[in-house]
Short mmCIF file of C-alpha atoms and ligand atoms in Angstrom, two decimals:
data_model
loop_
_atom_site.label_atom_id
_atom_site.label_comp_id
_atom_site.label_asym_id
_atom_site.label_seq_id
_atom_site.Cartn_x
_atom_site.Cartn_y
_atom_site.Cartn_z
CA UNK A 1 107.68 128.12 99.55
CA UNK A 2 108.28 125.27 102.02
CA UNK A 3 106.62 121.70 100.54
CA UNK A 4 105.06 119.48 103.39
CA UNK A 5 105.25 115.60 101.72
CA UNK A 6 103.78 112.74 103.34
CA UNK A 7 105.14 109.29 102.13
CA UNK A 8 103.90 106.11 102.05
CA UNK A 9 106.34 103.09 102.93
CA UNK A 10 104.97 99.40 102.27
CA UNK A 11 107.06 97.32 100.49
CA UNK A 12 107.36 94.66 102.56
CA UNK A 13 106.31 93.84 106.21
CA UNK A 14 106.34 97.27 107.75
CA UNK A 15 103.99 99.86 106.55
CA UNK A 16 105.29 103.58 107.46
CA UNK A 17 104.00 106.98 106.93
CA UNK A 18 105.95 110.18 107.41
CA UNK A 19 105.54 113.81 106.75
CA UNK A 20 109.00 116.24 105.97
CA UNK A 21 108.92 119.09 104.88
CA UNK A 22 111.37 120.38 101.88
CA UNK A 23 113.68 122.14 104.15
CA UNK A 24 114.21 118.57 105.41
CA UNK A 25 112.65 118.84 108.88
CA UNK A 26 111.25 115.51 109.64
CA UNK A 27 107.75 116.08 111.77
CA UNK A 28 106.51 112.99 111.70
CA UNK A 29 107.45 108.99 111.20
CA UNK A 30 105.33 106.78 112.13
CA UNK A 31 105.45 102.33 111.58
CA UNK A 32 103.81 98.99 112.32
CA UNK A 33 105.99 95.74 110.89
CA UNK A 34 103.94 92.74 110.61
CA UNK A 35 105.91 90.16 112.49
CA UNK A 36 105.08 86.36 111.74
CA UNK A 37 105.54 83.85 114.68
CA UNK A 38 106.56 81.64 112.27
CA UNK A 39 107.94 81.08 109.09
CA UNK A 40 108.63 83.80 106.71
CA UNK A 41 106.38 86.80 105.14
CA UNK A 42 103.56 85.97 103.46
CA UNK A 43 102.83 88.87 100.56
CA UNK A 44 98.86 88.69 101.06
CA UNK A 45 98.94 88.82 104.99
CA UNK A 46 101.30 91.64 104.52
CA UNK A 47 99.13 93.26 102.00
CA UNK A 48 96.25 92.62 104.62
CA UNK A 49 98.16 94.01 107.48
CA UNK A 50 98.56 96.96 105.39
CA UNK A 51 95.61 97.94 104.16
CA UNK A 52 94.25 97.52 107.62
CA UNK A 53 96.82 99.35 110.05
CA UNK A 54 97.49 101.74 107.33
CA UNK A 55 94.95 104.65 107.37
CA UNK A 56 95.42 104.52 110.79
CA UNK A 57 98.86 105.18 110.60
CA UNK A 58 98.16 107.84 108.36
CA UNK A 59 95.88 109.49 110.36
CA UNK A 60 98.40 109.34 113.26
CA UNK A 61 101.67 111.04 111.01
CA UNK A 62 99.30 113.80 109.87
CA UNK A 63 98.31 114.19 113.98
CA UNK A 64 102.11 114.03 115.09
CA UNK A 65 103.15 116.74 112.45
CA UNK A 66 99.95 118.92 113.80
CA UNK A 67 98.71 119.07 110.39
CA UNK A 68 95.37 118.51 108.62
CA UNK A 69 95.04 117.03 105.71
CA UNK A 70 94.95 119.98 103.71
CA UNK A 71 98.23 121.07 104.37
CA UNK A 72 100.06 118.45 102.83
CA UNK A 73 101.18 119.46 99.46
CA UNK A 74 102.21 116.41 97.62
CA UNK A 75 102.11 112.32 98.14
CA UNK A 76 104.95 110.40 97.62
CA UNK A 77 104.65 106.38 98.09
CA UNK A 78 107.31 103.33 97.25
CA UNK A 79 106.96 102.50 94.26
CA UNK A 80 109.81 99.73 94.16
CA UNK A 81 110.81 96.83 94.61
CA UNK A 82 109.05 95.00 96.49
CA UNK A 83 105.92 92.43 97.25
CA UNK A 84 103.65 93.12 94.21
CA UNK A 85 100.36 92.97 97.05
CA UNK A 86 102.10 95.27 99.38
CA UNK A 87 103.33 97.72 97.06
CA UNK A 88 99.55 97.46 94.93
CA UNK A 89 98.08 98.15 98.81
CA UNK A 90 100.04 101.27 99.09
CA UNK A 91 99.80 102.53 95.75
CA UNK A 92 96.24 102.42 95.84
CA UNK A 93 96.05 104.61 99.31
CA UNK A 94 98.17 107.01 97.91
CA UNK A 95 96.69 107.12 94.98
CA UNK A 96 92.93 107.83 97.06
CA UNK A 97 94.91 110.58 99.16
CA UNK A 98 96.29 112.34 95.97
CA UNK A 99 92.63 112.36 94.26
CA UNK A 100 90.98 113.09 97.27
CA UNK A 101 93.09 116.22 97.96
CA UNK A 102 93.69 116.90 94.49
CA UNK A 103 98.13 117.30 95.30
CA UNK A 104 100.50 115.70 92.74
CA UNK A 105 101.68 112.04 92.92
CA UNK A 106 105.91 110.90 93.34
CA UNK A 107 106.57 107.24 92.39
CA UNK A 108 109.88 106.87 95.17
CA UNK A 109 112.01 103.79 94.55
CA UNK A 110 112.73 102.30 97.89
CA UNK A 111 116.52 101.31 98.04
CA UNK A 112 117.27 105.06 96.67
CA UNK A 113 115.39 106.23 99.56
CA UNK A 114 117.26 104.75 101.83
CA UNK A 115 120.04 106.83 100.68
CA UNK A 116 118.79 110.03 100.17
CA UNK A 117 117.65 109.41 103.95
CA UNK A 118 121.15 109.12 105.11
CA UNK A 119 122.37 111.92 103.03
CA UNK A 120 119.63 114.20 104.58
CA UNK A 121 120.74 113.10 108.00
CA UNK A 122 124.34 113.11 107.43
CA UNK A 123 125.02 116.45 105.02
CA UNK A 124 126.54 113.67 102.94
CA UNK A 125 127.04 115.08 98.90
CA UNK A 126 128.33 112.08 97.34
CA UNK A 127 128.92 109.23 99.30
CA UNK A 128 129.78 105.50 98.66
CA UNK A 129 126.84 103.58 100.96
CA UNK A 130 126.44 100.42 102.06
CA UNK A 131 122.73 99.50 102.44
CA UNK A 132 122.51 96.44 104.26
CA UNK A 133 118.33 95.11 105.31
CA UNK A 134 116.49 91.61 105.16
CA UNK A 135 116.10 92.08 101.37
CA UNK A 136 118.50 93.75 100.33
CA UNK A 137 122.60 94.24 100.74
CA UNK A 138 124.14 96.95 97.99
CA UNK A 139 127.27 98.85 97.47
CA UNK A 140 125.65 101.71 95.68
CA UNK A 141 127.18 104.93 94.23
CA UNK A 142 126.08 107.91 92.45
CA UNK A 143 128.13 107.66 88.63
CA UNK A 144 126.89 109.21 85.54
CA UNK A 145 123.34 110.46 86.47
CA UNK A 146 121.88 107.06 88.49
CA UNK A 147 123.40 105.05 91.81
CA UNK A 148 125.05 102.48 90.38
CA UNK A 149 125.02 98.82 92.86
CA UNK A 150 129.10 98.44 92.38
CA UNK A 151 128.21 95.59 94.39
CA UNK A 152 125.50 93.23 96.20
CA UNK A 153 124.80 89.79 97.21
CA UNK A 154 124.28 86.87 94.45
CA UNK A 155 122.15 85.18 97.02
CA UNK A 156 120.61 86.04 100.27
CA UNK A 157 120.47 89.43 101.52
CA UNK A 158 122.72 89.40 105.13
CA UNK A 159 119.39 90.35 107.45
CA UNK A 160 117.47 87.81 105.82
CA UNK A 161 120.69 85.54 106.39
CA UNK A 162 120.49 86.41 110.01
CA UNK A 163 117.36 85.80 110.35
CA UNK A 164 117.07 82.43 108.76
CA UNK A 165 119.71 81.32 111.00
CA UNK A 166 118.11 82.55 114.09
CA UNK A 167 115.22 80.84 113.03
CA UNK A 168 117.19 77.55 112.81
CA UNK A 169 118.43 78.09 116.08
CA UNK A 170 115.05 79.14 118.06
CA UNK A 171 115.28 83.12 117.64
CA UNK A 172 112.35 85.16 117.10
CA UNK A 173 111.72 87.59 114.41
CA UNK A 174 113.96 89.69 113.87
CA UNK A 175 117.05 87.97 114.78
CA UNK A 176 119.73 90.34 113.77
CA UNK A 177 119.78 92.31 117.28
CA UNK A 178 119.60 88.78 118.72
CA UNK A 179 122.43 87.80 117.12
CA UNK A 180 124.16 91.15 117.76
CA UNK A 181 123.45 90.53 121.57
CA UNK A 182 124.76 86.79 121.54
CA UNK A 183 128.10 87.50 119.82
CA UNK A 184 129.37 90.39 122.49
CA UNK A 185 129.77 86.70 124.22
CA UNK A 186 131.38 84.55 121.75
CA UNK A 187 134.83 84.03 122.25
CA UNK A 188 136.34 81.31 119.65
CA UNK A 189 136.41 81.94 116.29
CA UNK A 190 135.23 79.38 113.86
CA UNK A 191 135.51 79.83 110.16
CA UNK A 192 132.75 79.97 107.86
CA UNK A 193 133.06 80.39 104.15
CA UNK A 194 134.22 83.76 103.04
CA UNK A 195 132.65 84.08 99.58
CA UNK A 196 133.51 87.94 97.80
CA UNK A 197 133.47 87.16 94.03
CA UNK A 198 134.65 90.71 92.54
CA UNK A 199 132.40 92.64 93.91
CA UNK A 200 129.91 90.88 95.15
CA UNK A 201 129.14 88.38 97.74
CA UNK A 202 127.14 85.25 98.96
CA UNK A 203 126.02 84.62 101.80
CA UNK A 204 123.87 81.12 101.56
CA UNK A 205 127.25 79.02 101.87
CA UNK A 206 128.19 80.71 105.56
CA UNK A 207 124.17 80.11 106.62
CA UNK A 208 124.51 76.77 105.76
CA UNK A 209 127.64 75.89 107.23
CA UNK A 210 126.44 77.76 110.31
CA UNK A 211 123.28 75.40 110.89
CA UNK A 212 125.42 72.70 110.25
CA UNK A 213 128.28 73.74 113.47
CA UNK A 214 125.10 74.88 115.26
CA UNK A 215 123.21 70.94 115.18
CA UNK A 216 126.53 69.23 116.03
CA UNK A 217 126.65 71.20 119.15
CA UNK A 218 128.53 74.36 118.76
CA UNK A 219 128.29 77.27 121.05
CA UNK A 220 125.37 79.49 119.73
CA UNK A 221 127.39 82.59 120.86
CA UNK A 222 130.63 81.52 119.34
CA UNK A 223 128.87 81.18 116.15
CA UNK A 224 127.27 84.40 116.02
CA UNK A 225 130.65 86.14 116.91
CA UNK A 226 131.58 84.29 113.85
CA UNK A 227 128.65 84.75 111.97
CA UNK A 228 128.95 88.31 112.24
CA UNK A 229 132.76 88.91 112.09
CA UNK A 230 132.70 86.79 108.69
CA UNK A 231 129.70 88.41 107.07
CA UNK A 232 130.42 91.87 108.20
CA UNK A 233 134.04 91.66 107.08
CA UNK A 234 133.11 90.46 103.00
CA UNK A 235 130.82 93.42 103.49
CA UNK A 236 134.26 95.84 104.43
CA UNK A 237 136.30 94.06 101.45
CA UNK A 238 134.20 95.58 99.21
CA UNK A 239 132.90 98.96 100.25
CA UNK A 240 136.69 99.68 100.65
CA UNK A 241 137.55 98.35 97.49
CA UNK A 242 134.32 100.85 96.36
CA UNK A 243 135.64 103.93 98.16
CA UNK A 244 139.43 103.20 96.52
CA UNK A 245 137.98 102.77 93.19
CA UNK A 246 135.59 105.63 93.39
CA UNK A 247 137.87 107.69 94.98
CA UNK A 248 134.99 109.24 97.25
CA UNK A 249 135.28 110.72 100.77
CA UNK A 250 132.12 109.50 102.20
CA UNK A 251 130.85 106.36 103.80
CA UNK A 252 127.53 106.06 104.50
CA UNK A 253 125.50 103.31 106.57
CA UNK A 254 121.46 102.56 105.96
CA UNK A 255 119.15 99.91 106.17
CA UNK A 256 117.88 97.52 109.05
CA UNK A 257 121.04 96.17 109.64
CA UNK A 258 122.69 99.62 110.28
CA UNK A 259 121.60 99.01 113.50
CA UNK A 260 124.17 96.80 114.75
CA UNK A 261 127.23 98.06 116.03
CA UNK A 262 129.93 95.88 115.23
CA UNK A 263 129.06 96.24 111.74
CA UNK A 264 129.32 100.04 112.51
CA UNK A 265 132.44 99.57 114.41
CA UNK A 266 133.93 97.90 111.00
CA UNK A 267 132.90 100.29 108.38
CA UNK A 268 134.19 103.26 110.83
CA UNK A 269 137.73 101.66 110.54
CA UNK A 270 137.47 101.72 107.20
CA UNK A 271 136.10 104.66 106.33
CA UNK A 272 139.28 106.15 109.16
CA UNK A 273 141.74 104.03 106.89
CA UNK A 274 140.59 105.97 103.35
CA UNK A 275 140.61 109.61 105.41
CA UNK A 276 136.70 109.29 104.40
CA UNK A 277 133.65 110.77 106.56
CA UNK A 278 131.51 108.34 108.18
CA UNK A 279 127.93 108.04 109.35
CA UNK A 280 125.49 105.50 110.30
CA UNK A 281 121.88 106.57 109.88
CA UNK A 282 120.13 106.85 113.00
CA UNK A 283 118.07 103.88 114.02
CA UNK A 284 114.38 105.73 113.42
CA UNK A 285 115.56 106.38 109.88
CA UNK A 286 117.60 103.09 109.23
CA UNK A 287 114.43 100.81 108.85
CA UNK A 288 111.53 100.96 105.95
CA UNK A 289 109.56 104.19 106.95
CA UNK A 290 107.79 106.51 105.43
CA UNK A 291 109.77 109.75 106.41
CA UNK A 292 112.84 108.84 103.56
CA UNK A 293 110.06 108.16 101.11
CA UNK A 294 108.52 111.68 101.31
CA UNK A 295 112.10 112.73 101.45
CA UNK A 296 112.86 111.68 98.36
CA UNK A 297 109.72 112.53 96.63
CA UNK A 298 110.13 115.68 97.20
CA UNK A 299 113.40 115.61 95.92
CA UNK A 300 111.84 114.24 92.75
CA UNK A 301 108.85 116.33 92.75
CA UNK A 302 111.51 119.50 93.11
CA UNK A 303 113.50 118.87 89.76
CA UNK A 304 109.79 117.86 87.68
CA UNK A 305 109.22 114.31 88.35
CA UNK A 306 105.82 113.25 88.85
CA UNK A 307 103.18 110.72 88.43
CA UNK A 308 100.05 110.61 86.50
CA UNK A 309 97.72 108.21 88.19
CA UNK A 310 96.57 106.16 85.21
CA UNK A 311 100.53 105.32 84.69
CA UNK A 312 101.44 104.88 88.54
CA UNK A 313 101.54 100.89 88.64
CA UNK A 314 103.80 99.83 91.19
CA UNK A 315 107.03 98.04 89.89
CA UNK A 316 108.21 95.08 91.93
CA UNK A 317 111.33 94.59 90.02
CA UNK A 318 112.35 97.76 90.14
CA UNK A 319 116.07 98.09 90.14
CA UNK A 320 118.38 100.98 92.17
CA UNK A 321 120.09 101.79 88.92
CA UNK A 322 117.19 102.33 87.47
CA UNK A 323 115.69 105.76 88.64
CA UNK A 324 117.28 108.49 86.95
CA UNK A 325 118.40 110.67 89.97
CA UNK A 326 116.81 113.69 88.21
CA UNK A 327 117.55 116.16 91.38
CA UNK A 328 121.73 115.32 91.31
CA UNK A 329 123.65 117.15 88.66
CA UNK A 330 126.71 114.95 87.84
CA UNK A 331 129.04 115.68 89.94
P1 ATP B 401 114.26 96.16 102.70
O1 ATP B 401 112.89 96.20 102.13
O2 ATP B 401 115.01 97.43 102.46
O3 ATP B 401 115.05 94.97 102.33
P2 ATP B 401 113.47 95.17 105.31
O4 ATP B 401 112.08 94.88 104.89
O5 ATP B 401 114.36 94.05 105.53
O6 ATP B 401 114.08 96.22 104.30
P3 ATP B 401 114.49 96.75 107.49
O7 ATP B 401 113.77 97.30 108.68
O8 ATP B 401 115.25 97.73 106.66
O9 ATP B 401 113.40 96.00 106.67
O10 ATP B 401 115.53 95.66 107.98
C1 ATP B 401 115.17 94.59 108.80
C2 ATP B 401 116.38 93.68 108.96
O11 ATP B 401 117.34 94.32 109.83
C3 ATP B 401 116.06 92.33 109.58
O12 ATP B 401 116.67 91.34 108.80
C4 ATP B 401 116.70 92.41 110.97
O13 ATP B 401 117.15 91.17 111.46
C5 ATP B 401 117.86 93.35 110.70
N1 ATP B 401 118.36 94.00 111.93
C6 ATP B 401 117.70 94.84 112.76
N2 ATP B 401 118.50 95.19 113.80
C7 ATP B 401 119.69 94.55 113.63
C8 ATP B 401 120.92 94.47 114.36
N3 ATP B 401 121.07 95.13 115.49
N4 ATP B 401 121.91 93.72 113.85
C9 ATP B 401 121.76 93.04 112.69
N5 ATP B 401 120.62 93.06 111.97
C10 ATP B 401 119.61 93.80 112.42
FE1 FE2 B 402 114.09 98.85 103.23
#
């Protein structure tokens, strides 16, 4: 029998809803991001902004898919990690939607969502991915029954990197394209500190040193050709170093920043230098949306996993490594 899922996305400042179906068919994904003029998120205006766009958003995935209520056969909503309001908002809707229409409940934890998204899109079975957004920046690979992070920043996550500096510099929100657009001009190269420790990386020291070339006068396209050449390389060191180690044949590409395309241009010479598969997930499914969170729940829902609603409280902390990936047999 073919499962029809709608998911519930709001752990930050986009809330998302989606409807797939378990055959994978995507027929609807719908989004609003709450974008501040100023200044960074703010958890309770998010959670406002959530809880007030959202059952209209709702309303309009179940429209898109042509589907009434009724049809859908389970709710899946993030779970984790995230803004404790935002994720509290969209528990509780989902938790109304599952009661109302008496269909089971799937806890999804965001940042493996954003995989299992790319490995729908792609056909991937096992790759290494590199899941790059304003909160987060992982190396993440499935070992031994969980995605393990084999590496991720220490700091800053690179979108909210690129975005702070864009905000330093006069950018709106979101300055990643922004900064994407100015460096196709830059033309000299100024170095900014490369910091890979092991596996991981930091990127406060480069923002830093950025503002500081930026307010004695240096060319704002030059540094965001540097920005971006410096940030996205650390980010090649060690998904290659991940793909050697690992040993797998896949590279995959998610989150917000997924978007750009030197970073894509980067990853594809280095998935070309292993003899590895690449793929870069499409930019409706690269952001936080709904559609990979009823992806993945029904994934979850599938092999058994579900959620009783007194013991669905949101966890903010929640951790990629974490979820047991219940639907993967070790492979
Ligand atoms: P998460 O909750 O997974 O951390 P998020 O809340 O940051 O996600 P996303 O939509 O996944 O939301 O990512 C937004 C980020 O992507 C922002 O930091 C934005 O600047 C960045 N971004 C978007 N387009 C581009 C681009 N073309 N180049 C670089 N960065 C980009
Ligand atoms: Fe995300």
């Amino acid at each position: 029998m073919v499962l029809t899922c709608l998911g519930l996305e709001g752990t930050a400042h986009s809330f998302g809803a989606g409807v797939v179906t378990s055959e994978g068919e995507v027929l609807a994904n719908v989004w609003d991001m709450l974008s501040p003029k100023e200044g960074g998120i703010h958890p309770r205006e998010a959670s406002r902004h959530h809880s007030e766009l959202g059952p209209g958003l709702i309303a309009q995935a179940l429209q898109n898919a042509g589907l009434s209520p009724a049809e859908i056969d389970l709710i899946a909503f993030s779970r984790g990690p995230g803004l404790g309001p935002c994720l509290r908002t969209t528990a509780t809707m989902a938790r109304a939607i599952a009661l109302t229409l008496s269909v089971p409940l799937v806890g999804v934890n965001h940042c493996v969502a954003h995989v299992e998204i790319g490995c729908l899109e792609s056909g991937f079975q096992d790759p290494v991915t590199v899941y790059v957004s304003g909160g987060n920046t992982q190396i993440i690979a499935f070992a031994g029954g969980r995605y393990r992070t084999f590496g991720e920043t220490l700091d800053i996550a690179i979108g909210n990197m690129l975005d702070t500096f864009g905000r330093a510099v006069g950018m709106r929100f979101p300055a990643g394209p922004i900064v994407e657009r100015k460096a196709k001009s830059g033309k000299r190269f100024y170095p900014l500190p490369y910091s890979v420790k092991g596996m991981d990386l930091s990127y406060s020291g480069m923002l830093t040193a950025a503002k500081r070339l930026f307010n004695e006068g240096v060319s704002l396209e030059d540094l965001c050709f540097s920005l971006q050449e410096t940030a996205f390389g650390m980010l090649a060191e060690i998904a290659e170093r991940a793909i050697a180690h690992t040993k797998k044949r896949e590279l995959l590409l998610t989150g917000g920043v997924a978007r750009n395309n030197r970073l894509t241009e980067i990853l594809e010479g280095v998935a070309e230098r292993h003899d590895a598969q690449f793929h870069r997930v499409s930019p409706s499914l690269a952001g936080d949306q709904g559609a990979m969170i009823a992806w993945t729940g029904i994934l979850q829902y599938q092999a058994g996993d579900r959620l009783d609603i007194p013991s669905s409280h949101v966890l903010p902390k929640w951790r990629t490594d974490e979820q047991d990936i219940v639907w993967r047999s070790d492979l």
